């Protein structure tokens, strides 16, 4: 097992954040099919928030090859270095299939998901680095609050470019890489905001004026099931993870100015609280790993029961 200092030395010595760690225990820490061991994982919007948490979940589940994509190169690379430092010395208790040691390689890549060229370039870098990609999560997304009459069109367009077209570009490049290699798993991050049909009491839009966001997340859900059908026989699965109100940097900033809103969100959630980002860890690993191998075109909601009342 590497010490933190050794890991940091290795980081300084490498432009790409790459170090070696060893696992010492033969005892598996989860069912083998839930393992991300040996899988190359890629997450968009990974510099912070839920995307960053998904990366941590994969690393905790044995992933050792990972790409973090985000809008700003520096933030993506910093996040990759932070995770490398945090996980370099960790003993997972998973026996590496080829012996006692595994490479840990985490790269940060600049990518604007709203630009098809940028997405293609990022995938090119990932394939050049790792040779394949097995699990892709489209988490990059934005939300804004404007009432419908006040929402400037250029901002609506930008939101759809990121939330809808960004998810499509990401999924399409993922499938282009996965089909020749025999398959893979894609997860698109939608939201409970896409689920109004299941919320007779918590009517959609009752708190935040965000019609384009809600529509964008509904589009992502429908996109996933449509792509799932297109690629089902090619070994590429496409599923959806829909979080409820989660405490990320983004929502904490909103709530810092409005503590009453937090109480309202909590009171509308049957479990009586907002979710912590790590509450999504089990669901993202399930959807991205072989544990869900007969599942495609499905959605998992992790929302403390918000959508059932
Ligand atoms: N936080 C919640 O409560 C919540 C609930 C439901 C769904 N979601 C969804 O989860 C996803 C992540 O949300 P979050 O709370 O972590 O948000 P966040 O703002 O904390 O993180 C989003 C990340 O995406 C990046 N990003 C933004 N535009 C981008 C672009 N064009 N290209 C690449 N990266 C870009 C940002 O730089 C940031 O790192 C979003 O799709 C969001 O809609 C969040």
Tab-separated table of C-alpha atoms and ligand atoms in Angstrom:
chain	number	residue	atom	x	y	z
A	1	UNK	CA	0.000	0.000	0.000
A	2	UNK	CA	1.375	3.423	-0.917
A	3	UNK	CA	1.697	6.225	1.585
A	4	UNK	CA	0.181	9.602	0.786
A	5	UNK	CA	3.677	11.079	0.356
A	6	UNK	CA	4.629	8.385	-2.160
A	7	UNK	CA	1.410	9.004	-4.053
A	8	UNK	CA	2.046	12.739	-4.126
A	9	UNK	CA	5.599	12.163	-5.402
A	10	UNK	CA	4.184	9.999	-8.159
A	11	UNK	CA	1.659	12.710	-9.006
A	12	UNK	CA	4.344	15.347	-9.358
A	13	UNK	CA	6.357	13.035	-11.595
A	14	UNK	CA	3.535	12.476	-14.037
A	15	UNK	CA	1.616	14.815	-16.334
A	16	UNK	CA	-1.188	12.273	-16.345
A	17	UNK	CA	-2.192	11.439	-12.765
A	18	UNK	CA	-0.910	7.907	-12.606
A	19	UNK	CA	0.338	5.925	-9.605
A	20	UNK	CA	0.452	2.333	-8.462
A	21	UNK	CA	-1.302	0.891	-5.476
A	22	UNK	CA	-1.604	-2.593	-4.168
A	23	UNK	CA	-4.466	-4.454	-2.613
A	24	UNK	CA	-3.565	-6.923	0.070
A	25	UNK	CA	-6.715	-8.765	1.067
A	26	UNK	CA	-8.256	-11.505	-1.007
A	27	UNK	CA	-11.726	-10.894	0.433
A	28	UNK	CA	-14.089	-9.275	-2.080
A	29	UNK	CA	-15.808	-6.160	-0.686
A	30	UNK	CA	-18.994	-6.673	-2.720
A	31	UNK	CA	-20.651	-9.211	-4.974
A	32	UNK	CA	-18.323	-9.669	-7.987
A	33	UNK	CA	-20.998	-8.494	-10.442
A	34	UNK	CA	-21.230	-5.177	-8.568
A	35	UNK	CA	-17.513	-4.644	-9.060
A	36	UNK	CA	-16.100	-1.956	-11.373
A	37	UNK	CA	-12.743	-3.721	-11.348
A	38	UNK	CA	-11.125	-3.771	-14.785
A	39	UNK	CA	-13.615	-1.298	-16.241
A	40	UNK	CA	-12.647	2.032	-17.808
A	41	UNK	CA	-15.088	4.626	-16.476
A	42	UNK	CA	-15.849	8.100	-17.763
A	43	UNK	CA	-18.064	10.775	-16.207
A	44	UNK	CA	-19.057	14.194	-17.576
A	45	UNK	CA	-19.524	17.142	-15.216
A	46	UNK	CA	-17.123	15.315	-12.899
A	47	UNK	CA	-15.165	18.204	-11.380
A	48	UNK	CA	-17.706	18.592	-8.609
A	49	UNK	CA	-21.178	17.655	-7.406
A	50	UNK	CA	-22.863	14.409	-8.281
A	51	UNK	CA	-20.497	13.665	-11.174
A	52	UNK	CA	-17.542	13.752	-8.803
A	53	UNK	CA	-19.415	11.512	-6.379
A	54	UNK	CA	-20.062	8.959	-9.146
A	55	UNK	CA	-16.296	8.834	-9.766
A	56	UNK	CA	-15.688	8.148	-6.076
A	57	UNK	CA	-18.273	5.364	-6.112
A	58	UNK	CA	-16.532	3.706	-9.074
A	59	UNK	CA	-13.130	3.965	-7.402
A	60	UNK	CA	-14.548	2.518	-4.176
A	61	UNK	CA	-15.886	-0.356	-6.281
A	62	UNK	CA	-12.523	-1.278	-7.755
A	63	UNK	CA	-12.248	0.923	-10.860
A	64	UNK	CA	-8.636	1.877	-11.554
A	65	UNK	CA	-8.943	3.574	-14.975
A	66	UNK	CA	-11.013	6.728	-15.075
A	67	UNK	CA	-11.563	9.961	-17.001
A	68	UNK	CA	-13.190	13.035	-15.443
A	69	UNK	CA	-14.640	15.427	-18.022
A	70	UNK	CA	-15.593	18.990	-17.230
A	71	UNK	CA	-15.920	22.393	-18.822
A	72	UNK	CA	-12.662	23.841	-17.513
A	73	UNK	CA	-9.450	21.931	-18.066
A	74	UNK	CA	-7.858	23.083	-14.818
A	75	UNK	CA	-10.844	22.016	-12.717
A	76	UNK	CA	-11.028	18.624	-14.429
A	77	UNK	CA	-7.310	17.998	-13.895
A	78	UNK	CA	-7.400	19.214	-10.286
A	79	UNK	CA	-10.327	16.906	-9.549
A	80	UNK	CA	-8.452	13.992	-11.148
A	81	UNK	CA	-5.417	14.722	-8.985
A	82	UNK	CA	-7.517	14.972	-5.828
A	83	UNK	CA	-9.055	11.569	-6.477
A	84	UNK	CA	-5.684	10.062	-7.323
A	85	UNK	CA	-4.271	11.317	-4.043
A	86	UNK	CA	-7.324	10.197	-2.089
A	87	UNK	CA	-7.434	6.699	-3.548
A	88	UNK	CA	-3.778	5.969	-4.241
A	89	UNK	CA	-3.133	4.608	-0.767
A	90	UNK	CA	-6.472	2.950	-0.263
A	91	UNK	CA	-6.619	-0.778	0.271
A	92	UNK	CA	-9.907	-1.903	-1.239
A	93	UNK	CA	-9.725	-5.504	-0.121
A	94	UNK	CA	-10.129	-6.573	-3.738
A	95	UNK	CA	-7.616	-8.997	-5.135
A	96	UNK	CA	-6.444	-7.738	-8.490
A	97	UNK	CA	-7.142	-10.354	-11.138
A	98	UNK	CA	-3.511	-10.378	-12.288
A	99	UNK	CA	-1.859	-10.458	-8.874
A	100	UNK	CA	-1.508	-8.098	-5.986
A	101	UNK	CA	-0.994	-4.736	-7.678
A	102	UNK	CA	-3.023	-2.590	-10.044
A	103	UNK	CA	-2.397	0.662	-11.851
A	104	UNK	CA	-4.493	3.615	-10.780
A	105	UNK	CA	-4.806	6.089	-13.607
A	106	UNK	CA	-7.222	9.006	-13.397
A	107	UNK	CA	-7.159	11.724	-16.027
A	108	UNK	CA	-8.943	15.065	-16.174
A	109	UNK	CA	-10.136	16.128	-19.617
A	110	UNK	CA	-11.578	19.436	-20.783
A	111	UNK	CA	-14.927	18.947	-22.475
A	112	UNK	CA	-17.901	21.153	-23.250
A	113	UNK	CA	-20.669	18.594	-23.701
A	114	UNK	CA	-22.772	21.080	-25.672
A	115	UNK	CA	-20.170	20.935	-28.468
A	116	UNK	CA	-20.117	17.722	-30.483
A	117	UNK	CA	-16.522	18.396	-31.528
A	118	UNK	CA	-15.437	18.843	-27.940
A	119	UNK	CA	-17.105	15.560	-26.921
A	120	UNK	CA	-15.475	13.724	-29.827
A	121	UNK	CA	-12.078	15.161	-28.922
A	122	UNK	CA	-12.476	14.086	-25.289
A	123	UNK	CA	-13.453	10.542	-26.272
A	124	UNK	CA	-10.441	10.459	-28.612
A	125	UNK	CA	-8.164	11.293	-25.673
A	126	UNK	CA	-9.782	8.623	-23.504
A	127	UNK	CA	-9.433	5.904	-26.131
A	128	UNK	CA	-5.816	6.986	-26.791
A	129	UNK	CA	-5.093	6.717	-23.058
A	130	UNK	CA	-7.032	3.611	-22.034
A	131	UNK	CA	-7.827	1.828	-25.309
A	132	UNK	CA	-11.506	1.369	-24.417
A	133	UNK	CA	-14.368	2.708	-22.315
A	134	UNK	CA	-16.805	0.470	-20.443
A	135	UNK	CA	-18.982	2.730	-18.291
A	136	UNK	CA	-20.035	6.262	-19.202
A	137	UNK	CA	-22.156	8.604	-17.085
A	138	UNK	CA	-23.608	11.811	-18.564
A	139	UNK	CA	-23.925	13.961	-15.447
A	140	UNK	CA	-23.080	17.443	-16.781
A	141	UNK	CA	-26.155	19.609	-16.485
A	142	UNK	CA	-27.390	23.021	-15.444
A	143	UNK	CA	-30.547	24.400	-13.883
A	144	UNK	CA	-31.903	27.940	-13.883
A	145	UNK	CA	-35.022	29.524	-12.475
A	146	UNK	CA	-37.006	31.948	-14.632
A	147	UNK	CA	-40.745	32.098	-15.035
A	148	UNK	CA	-41.775	31.111	-18.558
A	149	UNK	CA	-42.575	34.671	-19.625
A	150	UNK	CA	-39.219	35.969	-18.368
A	151	UNK	CA	-36.890	33.213	-19.589
A	152	UNK	CA	-34.539	34.670	-22.262
A	153	UNK	CA	-34.430	32.419	-25.312
A	154	UNK	CA	-30.626	32.345	-25.522
A	155	UNK	CA	-30.540	30.893	-21.996
A	156	UNK	CA	-33.211	28.307	-22.793
A	157	UNK	CA	-31.205	27.281	-25.830
A	158	UNK	CA	-28.007	27.002	-23.788
A	159	UNK	CA	-29.777	24.817	-21.217
A	160	UNK	CA	-31.030	22.423	-23.899
A	161	UNK	CA	-27.605	22.438	-25.575
A	162	UNK	CA	-26.023	21.202	-22.339
A	163	UNK	CA	-28.736	19.034	-20.763
A	164	UNK	CA	-30.234	17.440	-23.873
A	165	UNK	CA	-27.741	17.669	-26.743
A	166	UNK	CA	-24.842	17.176	-24.330
A	167	UNK	CA	-26.333	13.909	-23.092
A	168	UNK	CA	-26.961	12.800	-26.687
A	169	UNK	CA	-23.417	13.617	-27.884
A	170	UNK	CA	-21.976	11.826	-24.853
A	171	UNK	CA	-24.127	8.727	-25.340
A	172	UNK	CA	-23.453	8.609	-29.078
A	173	UNK	CA	-19.663	8.814	-28.748
A	174	UNK	CA	-19.809	6.263	-25.931
A	175	UNK	CA	-21.730	3.815	-28.110
A	176	UNK	CA	-19.365	4.431	-31.051
A	177	UNK	CA	-16.512	3.322	-28.822
A	178	UNK	CA	-18.393	0.518	-27.039
A	179	UNK	CA	-19.984	-1.321	-29.976
A	180	UNK	CA	-16.696	-2.423	-31.610
A	181	UNK	CA	-15.356	-3.577	-28.232
A	182	UNK	CA	-18.476	-5.710	-27.553
A	183	UNK	CA	-20.601	-3.437	-25.358
A	184	UNK	CA	-20.748	-1.223	-22.314
A	185	UNK	CA	-23.052	0.669	-19.995
A	186	UNK	CA	-24.272	4.243	-20.363
A	187	UNK	CA	-26.139	6.100	-17.621
A	188	UNK	CA	-27.868	9.395	-18.342
A	189	UNK	CA	-28.598	11.550	-15.298
A	190	UNK	CA	-32.161	12.828	-15.385
A	191	UNK	CA	-34.112	14.024	-12.346
A	192	UNK	CA	-37.236	13.556	-10.303
A	193	UNK	CA	-38.269	16.717	-12.184
A	194	UNK	CA	-38.924	14.459	-15.194
A	195	UNK	CA	-41.477	12.433	-13.255
A	196	UNK	CA	-44.574	14.538	-12.849
A	197	UNK	CA	-46.910	11.718	-13.838
A	198	UNK	CA	-46.010	9.913	-10.606
A	199	UNK	CA	-46.485	12.932	-8.316
A	200	UNK	CA	-50.168	13.601	-7.843
A	201	UNK	CA	-49.584	15.839	-4.816
A	202	UNK	CA	-46.131	17.281	-5.501
A	203	UNK	CA	-47.329	18.782	-8.781
A	204	UNK	CA	-44.482	19.620	-11.102
A	205	UNK	CA	-43.106	23.162	-10.932
A	206	UNK	CA	-44.838	23.890	-7.663
A	207	UNK	CA	-41.702	25.419	-6.161
A	208	UNK	CA	-39.227	26.421	-8.831
A	209	UNK	CA	-40.076	28.133	-12.127
A	210	UNK	CA	-37.899	25.891	-14.303
A	211	UNK	CA	-40.025	24.604	-17.162
A	212	UNK	CA	-37.137	24.194	-19.660
A	213	UNK	CA	-35.101	22.238	-17.072
A	214	UNK	CA	-37.996	19.888	-16.324
A	215	UNK	CA	-38.616	19.377	-20.032
A	216	UNK	CA	-34.891	18.775	-20.651
A	217	UNK	CA	-34.790	16.040	-18.006
A	218	UNK	CA	-37.931	14.411	-19.441
A	219	UNK	CA	-36.196	14.474	-22.842
A	220	UNK	CA	-33.144	12.754	-21.350
A	221	UNK	CA	-35.365	9.994	-19.930
A	222	UNK	CA	-37.049	9.382	-23.265
A	223	UNK	CA	-33.708	9.620	-25.058
A	224	UNK	CA	-32.306	6.837	-22.882
A	225	UNK	CA	-35.115	4.400	-23.629
A	226	UNK	CA	-34.953	5.214	-27.351
A	227	UNK	CA	-31.175	4.702	-27.515
A	228	UNK	CA	-31.531	1.558	-25.397
A	229	UNK	CA	-33.725	0.031	-28.111
A	230	UNK	CA	-31.344	1.102	-30.905
A	231	UNK	CA	-28.300	-0.443	-29.240
A	232	UNK	CA	-29.769	-3.338	-27.226
A	233	UNK	CA	-28.557	-6.049	-29.621
A	234	UNK	CA	-25.123	-4.431	-29.850
A	235	UNK	CA	-24.365	-4.938	-26.154
A	236	UNK	CA	-24.718	-1.281	-25.163
A	237	UNK	CA	-27.119	-0.654	-22.280
A	238	UNK	CA	-28.585	2.798	-21.621
A	239	UNK	CA	-30.294	3.529	-18.306
A	240	UNK	CA	-31.326	6.572	-16.312
A	241	UNK	CA	-30.565	7.692	-12.784
A	242	UNK	CA	-33.006	10.281	-11.455
A	243	UNK	CA	-31.974	11.955	-8.201
A	244	UNK	CA	-34.307	13.854	-5.903
A	245	UNK	CA	-33.191	16.893	-3.915
A	246	UNK	CA	-29.494	16.301	-3.231
A	247	UNK	CA	-27.158	18.416	-1.131
A	248	UNK	CA	-24.488	19.415	-3.659
A	249	UNK	CA	-22.452	22.596	-3.895
A	250	UNK	CA	-25.067	23.890	-6.318
A	251	UNK	CA	-28.075	23.340	-4.069
A	252	UNK	CA	-26.165	24.418	-0.944
A	253	UNK	CA	-25.526	27.783	-2.613
A	254	UNK	CA	-29.216	28.200	-3.410
A	255	UNK	CA	-30.263	27.164	0.092
A	256	UNK	CA	-27.717	29.389	1.829
A	257	UNK	CA	-29.882	32.328	0.752
A	258	UNK	CA	-33.168	30.591	1.503
A	259	UNK	CA	-33.210	28.263	4.561
A	260	UNK	CA	-37.013	28.131	4.415
A	261	UNK	CA	-36.783	26.480	0.989
A	262	UNK	CA	-34.728	23.628	2.482
A	263	UNK	CA	-37.430	23.024	5.093
A	264	UNK	CA	-40.053	23.017	2.340
A	265	UNK	CA	-38.104	20.531	0.206
A	266	UNK	CA	-37.646	18.290	3.244
A	267	UNK	CA	-41.314	18.454	4.179
A	268	UNK	CA	-42.283	17.376	0.642
A	269	UNK	CA	-39.947	14.382	0.822
A	270	UNK	CA	-41.443	11.377	2.666
A	271	UNK	CA	-38.043	10.507	4.202
A	272	UNK	CA	-37.968	14.052	5.618
A	273	UNK	CA	-34.499	15.047	4.406
A	274	UNK	CA	-32.430	15.895	1.345
A	275	UNK	CA	-30.113	13.236	-0.057
A	276	UNK	CA	-26.342	13.277	0.374
A	277	UNK	CA	-24.470	12.800	-2.927
A	278	UNK	CA	-23.074	9.472	-1.665
A	279	UNK	CA	-26.661	8.195	-1.361
A	280	UNK	CA	-26.475	7.691	-5.146
A	281	UNK	CA	-23.363	5.497	-4.984
A	282	UNK	CA	-25.174	2.154	-4.856
A	283	UNK	CA	-27.490	3.012	-7.745
A	284	UNK	CA	-24.748	4.295	-10.065
A	285	UNK	CA	-22.549	1.250	-9.467
A	286	UNK	CA	-25.521	-1.059	-9.974
A	287	UNK	CA	-26.464	0.559	-13.300
A	288	UNK	CA	-22.878	0.766	-14.553
A	289	UNK	CA	-21.742	-2.710	-13.532
A	290	UNK	CA	-22.649	-6.209	-14.660
A	291	UNK	CA	-25.082	-6.406	-11.733
A	292	UNK	CA	-27.664	-4.781	-14.025
A	293	UNK	CA	-26.638	-6.699	-17.148
A	294	UNK	CA	-30.238	-7.529	-18.230
A	295	UNK	CA	-31.420	-3.983	-17.640
A	296	UNK	CA	-31.680	-1.355	-20.339
A	297	UNK	CA	-34.028	1.558	-20.993
A	298	UNK	CA	-34.877	1.662	-17.272
A	299	UNK	CA	-34.867	4.396	-14.683
A	300	UNK	CA	-33.875	4.332	-11.039
A	301	UNK	CA	-35.232	7.169	-8.919
A	302	UNK	CA	-33.313	7.945	-5.730
A	303	UNK	CA	-35.425	10.666	-4.170
A	304	UNK	CA	-36.403	9.727	-0.611
A	305	UNK	CA	-39.882	8.915	-1.925
A	306	UNK	CA	-40.542	12.412	-3.322
A	307	UNK	CA	-42.295	11.153	-6.451
A	308	UNK	CA	-44.694	8.794	-4.725
A	309	UNK	CA	-46.813	11.375	-2.909
B	1	LIG	N1	-28.249	18.317	-7.178
B	1	LIG	C1	-29.487	17.870	-7.295
B	1	LIG	O1	-30.298	18.002	-6.364
B	1	LIG	C2	-29.929	17.210	-8.567
B	1	LIG	C3	-31.196	16.604	-8.585
B	1	LIG	C4	-31.623	15.967	-9.743
B	1	LIG	C5	-30.811	15.924	-10.855
B	1	LIG	N2	-29.585	16.520	-10.819
B	1	LIG	C6	-28.763	16.422	-12.038
B	1	LIG	O2	-27.494	15.897	-11.693
B	1	LIG	C7	-26.498	16.409	-12.564
B	1	LIG	C8	-25.380	17.001	-11.733
B	1	LIG	O3	-25.905	18.006	-10.895
B	1	LIG	P1	-25.044	18.659	-9.711
B	1	LIG	O4	-25.971	19.029	-8.626
B	1	LIG	O5	-23.890	17.776	-9.422
B	1	LIG	O6	-24.569	20.016	-10.419
B	1	LIG	P2	-23.218	20.844	-10.203
B	1	LIG	O7	-23.506	22.206	-10.755
B	1	LIG	O8	-22.740	20.721	-8.799
B	1	LIG	O9	-22.166	20.107	-11.149
B	1	LIG	C9	-22.332	20.117	-12.546
B	1	LIG	C10	-20.977	19.970	-13.209
B	1	LIG	O10	-21.206	20.006	-14.621
B	1	LIG	C11	-20.243	20.859	-15.205
B	1	LIG	N3	-20.750	21.423	-16.459
B	1	LIG	C12	-21.668	22.408	-16.629
B	1	LIG	N4	-21.815	22.680	-17.936
B	1	LIG	C13	-20.991	21.826	-18.605
B	1	LIG	C14	-20.691	21.619	-19.972
B	1	LIG	N5	-21.268	22.356	-20.934
B	1	LIG	N6	-19.799	20.659	-20.307
B	1	LIG	C15	-19.199	19.917	-19.341
B	1	LIG	N7	-19.419	20.085	-18.033
B	1	LIG	C16	-20.318	21.025	-17.667
B	1	LIG	C17	-19.977	21.947	-14.172
B	1	LIG	O11	-18.731	22.586	-14.411
B	1	LIG	C18	-20.019	21.128	-12.881
B	1	LIG	O12	-18.741	20.603	-12.560
B	1	LIG	C19	-27.195	17.449	-13.450
B	1	LIG	O13	-27.489	16.853	-14.700
B	1	LIG	C20	-28.461	17.765	-12.681
B	1	LIG	O14	-29.498	18.189	-13.519
B	1	LIG	C21	-29.121	17.156	-9.708
